[in-house]
Each structure stands twice: as structure tokens, then as C-alpha cells.
Tab-separated table of C-alpha atoms and ligand atoms in Angstrom:
chain	number	residue	atom	x	y	z
A	347	UNK	CA	-59.677	18.283	-54.956
A	348	UNK	CA	-57.756	21.271	-53.646
A	349	UNK	CA	-54.194	21.561	-55.028
A	350	UNK	CA	-51.818	22.614	-52.281
A	351	UNK	CA	-48.028	22.965	-52.399
A	352	UNK	CA	-45.512	23.602	-49.666
A	353	UNK	CA	-42.850	26.144	-50.577
A	354	UNK	CA	-40.048	25.658	-48.015
A	355	UNK	CA	-36.967	27.735	-47.440
A	356	UNK	CA	-34.866	29.824	-45.107
A	357	UNK	CA	-36.288	33.110	-46.430
A	358	UNK	CA	-33.627	35.096	-44.563
A	359	UNK	CA	-35.096	37.420	-45.749
A	360	UNK	CA	-37.746	36.978	-48.440
A	361	UNK	CA	-36.814	38.587	-51.775
A	362	UNK	CA	-38.818	39.645	-54.823
A	363	UNK	CA	-37.623	36.419	-56.444
A	364	UNK	CA	-39.406	34.356	-53.775
A	365	UNK	CA	-42.525	36.519	-54.060
A	366	UNK	CA	-42.563	36.128	-57.818
A	367	UNK	CA	-42.529	32.360	-57.380
A	368	UNK	CA	-45.441	32.382	-54.919
A	369	UNK	CA	-47.503	34.604	-57.218
A	370	UNK	CA	-46.861	32.346	-60.200
A	371	UNK	CA	-47.488	29.175	-58.199
A	372	UNK	CA	-50.952	30.512	-57.378
A	373	UNK	CA	-51.740	30.331	-61.113
A	374	UNK	CA	-51.340	26.565	-61.042
A	375	UNK	CA	-52.508	25.611	-57.568
A	376	UNK	CA	-55.170	26.662	-55.105
A	377	UNK	CA	-53.060	27.293	-52.042
A	378	UNK	CA	-49.405	27.781	-51.198
A	379	UNK	CA	-47.990	27.084	-47.753
A	380	UNK	CA	-44.770	29.030	-47.279
A	381	UNK	CA	-42.781	26.986	-44.756
A	382	UNK	CA	-39.985	28.806	-42.981
A	383	UNK	CA	-37.318	26.436	-41.637
A	384	UNK	CA	-36.330	27.096	-38.037
A	385	UNK	CA	-33.472	24.709	-37.421
A	386	UNK	CA	-31.015	25.583	-40.134
A	387	UNK	CA	-27.362	24.603	-40.096
A	388	UNK	CA	-26.532	28.187	-40.993
A	389	UNK	CA	-27.059	31.128	-38.647
A	390	UNK	CA	-29.729	33.549	-39.769
A	391	UNK	CA	-30.006	37.320	-39.598
A	392	UNK	CA	-33.727	37.257	-38.811
A	393	UNK	CA	-35.437	35.011	-36.251
A	394	UNK	CA	-38.020	32.529	-37.597
A	395	UNK	CA	-40.797	34.754	-36.217
A	396	UNK	CA	-39.353	37.825	-37.949
A	397	UNK	CA	-39.017	35.916	-41.226
A	398	UNK	CA	-42.643	34.743	-40.999
A	399	UNK	CA	-43.865	38.278	-40.262
A	400	UNK	CA	-41.909	39.758	-43.161
A	401	UNK	CA	-43.383	37.204	-45.572
A	402	UNK	CA	-46.927	37.767	-44.280
A	403	UNK	CA	-46.556	41.530	-44.693
A	404	UNK	CA	-44.991	41.205	-48.143
A	405	UNK	CA	-47.844	38.938	-49.281
A	406	UNK	CA	-50.412	41.322	-47.799
A	407	UNK	CA	-52.022	38.405	-45.978
A	408	UNK	CA	-53.243	36.771	-49.196
A	409	UNK	CA	-55.980	34.315	-48.113
A	410	UNK	CA	-54.616	31.646	-50.488
A	411	UNK	CA	-51.223	31.705	-48.822
A	412	UNK	CA	-50.349	30.390	-45.365
A	413	UNK	CA	-47.020	31.267	-43.788
A	414	UNK	CA	-45.627	29.178	-40.942
A	415	UNK	CA	-42.336	28.237	-39.348
A	416	UNK	CA	-41.538	24.535	-39.027
A	417	UNK	CA	-39.093	22.481	-36.964
A	418	UNK	CA	-37.339	19.288	-37.920
A	419	UNK	CA	-37.733	17.457	-41.177
A	420	UNK	CA	-39.598	18.978	-44.073
A	421	UNK	CA	-41.250	15.631	-44.850
A	422	UNK	CA	-42.677	15.470	-41.307
A	423	UNK	CA	-44.103	18.938	-41.826
A	424	UNK	CA	-45.637	17.785	-45.132
A	425	UNK	CA	-47.215	14.814	-43.350
A	426	UNK	CA	-48.672	17.084	-40.686
A	427	UNK	CA	-50.270	19.187	-43.444
A	428	UNK	CA	-51.329	16.204	-45.524
A	429	UNK	CA	-49.510	17.639	-48.539
A	430	UNK	CA	-47.124	15.753	-50.807
A	431	UNK	CA	-45.899	18.439	-53.203
A	432	UNK	CA	-42.838	20.586	-52.533
A	433	UNK	CA	-42.254	23.696	-54.624
A	434	UNK	CA	-38.729	25.005	-55.157
A	435	UNK	CA	-37.384	27.823	-57.288
A	436	UNK	CA	-34.497	27.428	-59.696
A	437	UNK	CA	-32.225	30.171	-60.903
A	438	UNK	CA	-28.917	29.204	-62.390
A	439	UNK	CA	-27.375	25.829	-63.022
A	440	UNK	CA	-25.492	26.236	-59.741
A	441	UNK	CA	-28.738	25.671	-57.824
A	442	UNK	CA	-29.140	22.295	-59.414
A	443	UNK	CA	-26.719	20.136	-57.360
A	444	UNK	CA	-28.263	21.122	-54.056
A	445	UNK	CA	-31.823	20.779	-55.340
A	446	UNK	CA	-31.052	17.384	-56.835
A	447	UNK	CA	-29.670	16.158	-53.501
A	448	UNK	CA	-32.623	17.503	-51.516
A	449	UNK	CA	-35.201	16.101	-53.915
A	450	UNK	CA	-33.805	12.584	-53.675
A	451	UNK	CA	-33.316	12.736	-49.909
A	452	UNK	CA	-36.876	13.933	-49.400
A	453	UNK	CA	-38.155	11.188	-51.701
A	454	UNK	CA	-36.192	8.616	-49.742
A	455	UNK	CA	-37.700	9.912	-46.504
A	456	UNK	CA	-41.231	10.062	-47.932
A	457	UNK	CA	-41.972	7.842	-50.921
A	458	UNK	CA	-44.961	9.736	-52.252
A	459	UNK	CA	-43.426	13.198	-52.189
A	460	UNK	CA	-43.053	15.125	-55.448
A	461	UNK	CA	-40.834	18.172	-55.835
A	462	UNK	CA	-41.759	20.599	-58.550
A	463	UNK	CA	-39.490	23.371	-59.778
A	464	UNK	CA	-40.327	26.725	-61.234
A	465	UNK	CA	-37.846	29.071	-62.834
A	466	UNK	CA	-37.513	32.372	-61.049
A	467	UNK	CA	-38.698	35.399	-63.038
A	468	UNK	CA	-35.847	36.668	-65.250
A	469	UNK	CA	-35.601	39.943	-63.327
A	470	UNK	CA	-34.631	38.041	-60.189
A	471	UNK	CA	-32.244	35.530	-61.671
A	472	UNK	CA	-29.144	36.914	-59.994
A	473	UNK	CA	-30.464	37.583	-56.505
A	474	UNK	CA	-30.705	35.475	-53.401
A	475	UNK	CA	-31.001	36.328	-49.716
A	476	UNK	CA	-27.254	35.974	-49.176
A	477	UNK	CA	-26.236	38.552	-51.775
A	478	UNK	CA	-28.961	40.925	-50.582
A	479	UNK	CA	-27.533	40.852	-47.037
A	480	UNK	CA	-24.007	41.230	-48.344
A	481	UNK	CA	-24.923	44.401	-50.244
A	482	UNK	CA	-26.828	45.920	-47.313
A	483	UNK	CA	-24.042	45.249	-44.813
A	484	UNK	CA	-21.522	46.807	-47.161
A	485	UNK	CA	-23.684	49.949	-47.253
A	486	UNK	CA	-25.425	49.417	-50.616
A	487	UNK	CA	-29.074	49.726	-51.613
A	488	UNK	CA	-31.315	46.747	-52.418
A	489	UNK	CA	-34.377	48.867	-53.171
A	490	UNK	CA	-36.520	47.192	-55.812
A	491	UNK	CA	-35.032	43.759	-55.139
A	492	UNK	CA	-36.858	43.007	-51.903
A	493	UNK	CA	-40.261	44.113	-50.564
A	494	UNK	CA	-40.322	47.601	-48.951
A	495	UNK	CA	-40.763	46.159	-45.457
A	496	UNK	CA	-37.683	43.966	-45.912
A	497	UNK	CA	-35.668	46.963	-47.119
A	498	UNK	CA	-36.649	48.822	-43.943
A	499	UNK	CA	-35.871	45.924	-41.588
A	500	UNK	CA	-32.529	45.266	-43.272
A	501	UNK	CA	-31.618	48.907	-42.859
A	502	UNK	CA	-32.495	48.670	-39.158
A	503	UNK	CA	-30.276	45.598	-38.745
A	504	UNK	CA	-27.479	47.402	-40.551
A	505	UNK	CA	-27.783	50.449	-38.290
A	506	UNK	CA	-27.931	48.222	-35.181
A	507	UNK	CA	-24.733	46.565	-36.312
A	508	UNK	CA	-23.079	49.902	-37.088
A	509	UNK	CA	-23.995	51.107	-33.588
A	510	UNK	CA	-22.266	48.099	-32.062
A	511	UNK	CA	-18.996	48.661	-33.946
B	1017	PNS	O1	-33.821	28.445	-48.682
B	1017	PNS	P1	-32.989	27.225	-48.503
B	1017	PNS	O2	-31.948	27.453	-47.415
B	1017	PNS	O3	-32.394	26.726	-49.769
B	1017	PNS	O4	-33.989	26.083	-47.951
B	1017	PNS	C1	-33.508	24.832	-47.550
B	1017	PNS	C2	-34.606	24.053	-46.794
B	1017	PNS	C3	-35.086	24.859	-45.609
B	1017	PNS	C4	-35.763	23.777	-47.707
B	1017	PNS	C5	-33.976	22.709	-46.316
B	1017	PNS	O5	-32.814	22.963	-45.592
B	1017	PNS	C6	-34.929	21.893	-45.448
B	1017	PNS	O6	-35.853	21.300	-45.941
B	1017	PNS	N1	-34.680	21.883	-44.117
B	1017	PNS	C7	-35.477	21.167	-43.162
B	1017	PNS	C8	-34.725	19.932	-42.649
B	1017	PNS	C9	-34.851	18.795	-43.641
B	1017	PNS	O7	-35.911	18.259	-43.873
B	1017	PNS	N2	-33.714	18.434	-44.230
B	1017	PNS	C10	-33.645	17.345	-45.188
B	1017	PNS	C11	-34.044	17.808	-46.573
B	1017	PNS	S1	-32.855	17.289	-47.659
């Protein structure tokens, strides 16, 4: 039987930490579906379509990885894909509270769902999308922390914003 996991997130934008997790997940399962959440409570820098495109480019259209945006509940998306395993990355202890809450809520919403966690590669322990954006919009470089294409698109957003000031 094919082992498939759904790796959900905001991915605003994807970082090398996320990529590292996808690569390592492919060692233990056959396919990874990267699910980009559309309807987030927070406002995003990139549109869902831009986030999907960035991930596809960064993953060089790996045939074992599907990238899609989803609306509504994650568990409904899992049902539509006939998958019952969620993959999430863990960095520091501070991630734990939120992950704990989400895991139990998702299990309440869908009894047979399992969430599995993988530790982010040690090189990416301190980065997330939020801090990446913060550095870029303060004029710093994030080269080597995000895929090249993301670096370029972030720079464009930064320049757009500078132009509007
Ligand atoms: O990258 P993030 O922001 O930590 O990802 C959070 C995400 C997108 C996985 C979560 O917000 C989510 O699943 N959203 C979809 C709506 C939903 O199902 N919410 C209930 C889950 S507790």
C-alpha cells in the first residue's frame, strides 16, 4: 500500500527548513502532499497561488510531491485525498503548545487521523517564515536560508514596498 502524508502549513514563504522536512519525509513515505492553507487568520505576504508556485519551483517538480492550496478544514482536505496522516515539523519547545492543540483538535474532528512530527534539520532550527520576512523587510539578507527563487521574490516584495513609501 502506498504511504502518503499531507504536510500542511502557511508556507509564507517556504524556507529551507520546510524543504529539509519534505526531503526527509520522502525517505519514510512514498508521496508527500504539501497542502498550502488559503484561509488563514493571519494576513500573508504571498497569495496562495504564489506560495504554491514557489514550493513547486523549489522542489523542482519532484514527481513524488504534490503541491496544492486548500480551503477550509485540514481534516476535510485529508478526507478528499483519502489520507489520514499529517506531517508537521518541530523546532524548539515553543512549537509544542500549538502543535499539541492542533493535533488534538484534528483528532477530535477526524477520529482516525494521525499526526507525525519530524525534527527540523539542525541548520534550520532557528528559522521560520516570520523571521525571514522580518529580516528582508529590515533590509537584511536571507541568502542560504530560503530557496533562491524565494530570495528573489522576497526582494521584489521588499522593493515594491520601498517604492510605495
Ligand atoms: O504553517 P502554520 O501556520 O503553522 O500552519 C497551520 C495550519 C495551516 C496547518 C493550520 O492553521 C490549519 O490546519 N489550518 C486549516 C484550518 C483548520 O483545519 N484548522 C483546524 C486545525 S486545528
